[in-house]
Amino acid sequence: RIPWRYLTSWFLADSLSMLPGVLELLHGLNACLYNGPSEMEIQKMRLMRVVRLARLARLNNFFAIAKKWQLASGTSYSKISLVNFFSVIALCCHWMACLWGGVAAQSSLNQRTWIHALRENKGGDDSMYTDRQSIYSMSLYWAIMTITSIGYGDILPQSEHEYWIASLCMVVMASIWAYIIGQVCGV
């Protein structure tokens, strides 16, 4: 009974989310046997990993369980709402930090990025500008300053691509911030 239920519910989503990894493995073996993958092929394989997001469909079960827990525990709506709002802000800041840090990390070596400009303006240890955790912390700082519209101006876009990404992030984050503030005032 359990295998049949799995086959009729989550098997397709799980299979699709595994497909990019299998294709990447097969392509990597093929490339190693011959001449090695090109940069474009590597980009295509990275893009295919997006299919793994199909597993997010399972979050529906989580929300149903959380709703039942809230009703059973008797937690007030205002407390649950504030926790939800904080979670949305934290998740939004995380995603925007990953996007902002990824923009600089994925740029070509000869292209000037916000990390180069920050290094020139602030100085400090060189490992701070190459370590992934440090870049993430600077990106998270930028995301928090952007969503709260404080924006000290120490981390700035340096290329047209970065300006487009920063503009998109600002629109999304300002909208989320306005919605959250409006909802908090309604609680």
mmCIF file of C-alpha atoms in Angstrom:
data_model
loop_
_atom_site.group_PDB
_atom_site.id
_atom_site.type_symbol
_atom_site.label_atom_id
_atom_site.label_comp_id
_atom_site.label_asym_id
_atom_site.label_seq_id
_atom_site.Cartn_x
_atom_site.Cartn_y
_atom_site.Cartn_z
ATOM 1 C CA ARG A 1 0.000 0.000 0.000
ATOM 2 C CA ILE A 2 2.763 2.481 0.874
ATOM 3 C CA PRO A 3 4.744 1.923 -2.360
ATOM 4 C CA TRP A 4 1.597 2.387 -4.469
ATOM 5 C CA ARG A 5 0.721 5.581 -2.619
ATOM 6 C CA TYR A 6 4.248 6.911 -3.216
ATOM 7 C CA LEU A 7 4.117 5.982 -6.905
ATOM 8 C CA THR A 8 0.849 7.845 -7.330
ATOM 9 C CA SER A 9 1.880 10.957 -5.415
ATOM 10 C CA TRP A 10 5.531 12.061 -5.103
ATOM 11 C CA PHE A 11 7.349 9.636 -7.370
ATOM 12 C CA LEU A 12 7.126 11.881 -10.443
ATOM 13 C CA ALA A 13 8.358 15.003 -8.613
ATOM 14 C CA ASP A 14 11.221 13.080 -7.005
ATOM 15 C CA SER A 15 12.188 11.508 -10.334
ATOM 16 C CA LEU A 16 12.216 14.868 -12.086
ATOM 17 C CA SER A 17 14.326 16.392 -9.338
ATOM 18 C CA MET A 18 16.896 13.601 -9.733
ATOM 19 C CA LEU A 19 17.110 13.938 -13.513
ATOM 20 C CA PRO A 20 19.557 16.895 -13.614
ATOM 21 C CA GLY A 21 21.991 15.100 -11.331
ATOM 22 C CA VAL A 22 21.894 11.930 -13.414
ATOM 23 C CA LEU A 23 22.336 13.869 -16.661
ATOM 24 C CA GLU A 24 25.176 15.870 -15.151
ATOM 25 C CA LEU A 25 26.907 12.667 -14.052
ATOM 26 C CA LEU A 26 26.535 11.080 -17.494
ATOM 27 C CA HIS A 27 27.654 14.236 -19.255
ATOM 28 C CA GLY A 28 30.626 14.611 -16.918
ATOM 29 C CA LEU A 29 31.742 11.039 -17.599
ATOM 30 C CA ASN A 30 31.397 11.608 -21.340
ATOM 31 C CA ALA A 31 33.357 14.886 -21.158
ATOM 32 C CA CYS A 32 36.141 13.301 -19.109
ATOM 33 C CA LEU A 33 36.531 10.517 -21.662
ATOM 34 C CA TYR A 34 36.895 12.944 -24.556
ATOM 35 C CA ASN A 35 37.971 16.583 -24.299
ATOM 36 C CA GLY A 36 36.381 18.086 -21.198
ATOM 37 C CA PRO A 37 33.229 20.222 -20.891
ATOM 38 C CA SER A 38 33.048 23.742 -22.258
ATOM 39 C CA GLU A 39 31.968 26.689 -20.121
ATOM 40 C CA MET A 40 28.611 26.813 -21.930
ATOM 41 C CA GLU A 41 27.941 23.146 -21.185
ATOM 42 C CA ILE A 42 28.707 23.712 -17.518
ATOM 43 C CA GLN A 43 26.254 26.670 -17.465
ATOM 44 C CA LYS A 44 23.537 24.508 -19.065
ATOM 45 C CA MET A 45 24.012 21.784 -16.476
ATOM 46 C CA ARG A 46 23.826 24.297 -13.637
ATOM 47 C CA LEU A 47 20.608 25.670 -15.074
ATOM 48 C CA MET A 48 19.096 22.184 -15.174
ATOM 49 C CA ARG A 49 19.498 21.958 -11.404
ATOM 50 C CA VAL A 50 16.535 24.325 -11.129
ATOM 51 C CA VAL A 51 14.318 21.310 -11.799
ATOM 52 C CA ARG A 52 15.153 20.178 -8.268
ATOM 53 C CA LEU A 53 12.786 22.874 -7.069
ATOM 54 C CA ALA A 54 9.957 20.443 -7.829
ATOM 55 C CA ARG A 55 10.481 19.096 -4.318
ATOM 56 C CA LEU A 56 9.156 22.380 -2.934
ATOM 57 C CA ALA A 57 5.684 21.104 -3.743
ATOM 58 C CA ARG A 58 5.973 19.042 -0.565
ATOM 59 C CA LEU A 59 5.710 22.236 1.471
ATOM 60 C CA ASN A 60 1.921 22.006 1.149
ATOM 61 C CA ASN A 61 2.006 19.120 3.608
ATOM 62 C CA PHE A 62 4.121 21.163 6.010
ATOM 63 C CA PHE A 63 1.668 24.075 5.970
ATOM 64 C CA ALA A 64 -1.269 21.742 6.638
ATOM 65 C CA ILE A 65 0.553 20.177 9.586
ATOM 66 C CA ALA A 66 1.511 23.616 10.928
ATOM 67 C CA LYS A 67 -2.126 24.750 10.722
ATOM 68 C CA LYS A 68 -3.282 21.677 12.660
ATOM 69 C CA TRP A 69 -0.578 22.271 15.286
ATOM 70 C CA GLN A 70 -1.647 25.886 15.666
ATOM 71 C CA LEU A 71 -5.274 24.888 16.216
ATOM 72 C CA ALA A 72 -4.334 22.113 18.657
ATOM 73 C CA SER A 73 -1.894 24.204 20.693
ATOM 74 C CA GLY A 74 -4.117 27.248 21.013
ATOM 75 C CA THR A 75 -1.378 29.673 19.981
ATOM 76 C CA SER A 76 -2.756 33.118 19.225
ATOM 77 C CA TYR A 77 -3.095 34.294 15.642
ATOM 78 C CA SER A 78 -0.943 37.368 16.302
ATOM 79 C CA LYS A 79 2.026 35.316 17.537
ATOM 80 C CA ILE A 80 1.806 32.943 14.576
ATOM 81 C CA SER A 81 1.529 35.899 12.193
ATOM 82 C CA LEU A 82 4.589 37.615 13.632
ATOM 83 C CA VAL A 83 6.625 34.403 13.370
ATOM 84 C CA ASN A 84 5.446 33.990 9.766
ATOM 85 C CA PHE A 85 6.344 37.587 8.901
ATOM 86 C CA PHE A 86 9.795 37.240 10.439
ATOM 87 C CA SER A 87 10.315 33.988 8.534
ATOM 88 C CA VAL A 88 9.334 35.612 5.245
ATOM 89 C CA ILE A 89 11.743 38.495 5.836
ATOM 90 C CA ALA A 90 14.574 36.132 6.799
ATOM 91 C CA LEU A 91 13.955 33.927 3.764
ATOM 92 C CA CYS A 92 13.739 36.917 1.437
ATOM 93 C CA CYS A 93 16.994 38.338 2.800
ATOM 94 C CA HIS A 94 18.677 34.953 2.381
ATOM 95 C CA TRP A 95 17.546 34.587 -1.242
ATOM 96 C CA MET A 96 18.561 38.124 -2.128
ATOM 97 C CA ALA A 97 21.929 37.655 -0.418
ATOM 98 C CA CYS A 98 22.517 34.484 -2.424
ATOM 99 C CA LEU A 99 21.534 36.267 -5.630
ATOM 100 C CA TRP A 100 23.689 39.330 -4.883
ATOM 101 C CA GLY A 101 26.712 37.250 -3.881
ATOM 102 C CA GLY A 102 26.202 34.943 -6.854
ATOM 103 C CA VAL A 103 26.232 37.851 -9.280
ATOM 104 C CA ALA A 104 29.725 38.805 -8.176
ATOM 105 C CA ALA A 105 30.953 35.218 -7.936
ATOM 106 C CA GLN A 106 29.730 34.299 -11.430
ATOM 107 C CA SER A 107 31.170 37.351 -13.189
ATOM 108 C CA SER A 108 34.230 36.989 -15.369
ATOM 109 C CA LEU A 109 37.644 37.622 -13.882
ATOM 110 C CA ASN A 110 38.225 40.877 -15.775
ATOM 111 C CA GLN A 111 34.839 42.376 -14.895
ATOM 112 C CA ARG A 112 34.658 44.827 -12.004
ATOM 113 C CA THR A 113 32.105 43.831 -9.356
ATOM 114 C CA TRP A 114 30.798 45.220 -6.101
ATOM 115 C CA ILE A 115 33.329 43.034 -4.265
ATOM 116 C CA HIS A 116 36.241 44.725 -6.062
ATOM 117 C CA ALA A 117 34.869 48.182 -5.248
ATOM 118 C CA LEU A 118 34.285 47.256 -1.605
ATOM 119 C CA ARG A 119 37.838 45.898 -1.309
ATOM 120 C CA GLU A 120 39.241 49.164 -2.694
ATOM 121 C CA ASN A 121 37.091 51.336 -0.408
ATOM 122 C CA LYS A 122 37.279 49.389 2.837
ATOM 123 C CA GLY A 123 40.503 47.422 2.614
ATOM 124 C CA GLY A 124 41.068 44.608 5.055
ATOM 125 C CA ASP A 125 42.223 41.033 4.738
ATOM 126 C CA ASP A 126 42.057 39.635 1.181
ATOM 127 C CA SER A 127 40.457 36.402 2.416
ATOM 128 C CA MET A 128 37.424 38.428 3.449
ATOM 129 C CA TYR A 129 36.715 39.111 -0.239
ATOM 130 C CA THR A 130 37.293 35.575 -1.505
ATOM 131 C CA ASP A 131 35.848 33.362 1.252
ATOM 132 C CA ARG A 132 32.280 32.236 0.469
ATOM 133 C CA GLN A 133 31.073 32.732 4.022
ATOM 134 C CA SER A 134 32.452 36.275 4.120
ATOM 135 C CA ILE A 135 30.894 37.128 0.757
ATOM 136 C CA TYR A 136 27.582 35.723 1.990
ATOM 137 C CA SER A 137 27.765 37.798 5.178
ATOM 138 C CA MET A 138 28.447 40.963 3.150
ATOM 139 C CA SER A 139 25.615 40.047 0.776
ATOM 140 C CA LEU A 140 23.263 39.419 3.692
ATOM 141 C CA TYR A 141 24.235 42.788 5.149
ATOM 142 C CA TRP A 142 23.391 44.381 1.769
ATOM 143 C CA ALA A 143 20.051 42.536 1.643
ATOM 144 C CA ILE A 144 19.056 43.640 5.159
ATOM 145 C CA MET A 145 20.041 47.239 4.434
ATOM 146 C CA THR A 146 18.059 47.090 1.184
ATOM 147 C CA ILE A 147 14.870 45.512 2.551
ATOM 148 C CA THR A 148 14.706 47.964 5.445
ATOM 149 C CA SER A 149 15.542 50.832 3.037
ATOM 150 C CA ILE A 150 18.388 52.002 5.273
ATOM 151 C CA GLY A 151 21.011 51.537 2.571
ATOM 152 C CA TYR A 152 24.266 52.939 3.902
ATOM 153 C CA GLY A 153 25.718 53.015 0.386
ATOM 154 C CA ASP A 154 28.927 51.117 1.095
ATOM 155 C CA ILE A 155 28.023 48.181 -1.185
ATOM 156 C CA LEU A 156 27.129 49.471 -4.640
ATOM 157 C CA PRO A 157 26.594 47.877 -8.050
ATOM 158 C CA GLN A 158 29.513 48.364 -10.434
ATOM 159 C CA SER A 159 28.238 47.035 -13.767
ATOM 160 C CA GLU A 160 25.024 47.312 -15.744
ATOM 161 C CA HIS A 161 24.223 43.694 -14.889
ATOM 162 C CA GLU A 162 24.609 44.408 -11.173
ATOM 163 C CA TYR A 163 22.425 47.510 -11.478
ATOM 164 C CA TRP A 164 19.631 45.444 -13.043
ATOM 165 C CA ILE A 165 19.886 42.779 -10.351
ATOM 166 C CA ALA A 166 19.998 45.403 -7.588
ATOM 167 C CA SER A 167 16.947 47.167 -9.047
ATOM 168 C CA LEU A 168 15.009 43.910 -9.217
ATOM 169 C CA CYS A 169 15.990 43.077 -5.631
ATOM 170 C CA MET A 170 14.942 46.528 -4.438
ATOM 171 C CA VAL A 171 11.514 46.285 -6.065
ATOM 172 C CA VAL A 172 10.864 42.806 -4.682
ATOM 173 C CA MET A 173 12.190 43.574 -1.223
ATOM 174 C CA ALA A 174 10.398 46.931 -0.941
ATOM 175 C CA SER A 175 7.129 45.232 -1.897
ATOM 176 C CA ILE A 176 7.625 42.499 0.682
ATOM 177 C CA TRP A 177 8.633 45.030 3.338
ATOM 178 C CA ALA A 178 5.554 47.191 2.638
ATOM 179 C CA TYR A 179 3.283 44.141 2.779
ATOM 180 C CA ILE A 180 4.817 42.927 6.038
ATOM 181 C CA ILE A 181 4.588 46.350 7.709
ATOM 182 C CA GLY A 182 0.960 46.661 6.590
ATOM 183 C CA GLN A 183 0.108 43.212 7.907
ATOM 184 C CA VAL A 184 1.904 43.779 11.229
ATOM 185 C CA CYS A 185 -0.098 46.970 11.728
ATOM 186 C CA GLY A 186 -3.254 44.941 11.101
ATOM 187 C CA VAL A 187 -2.377 42.360 13.773
#
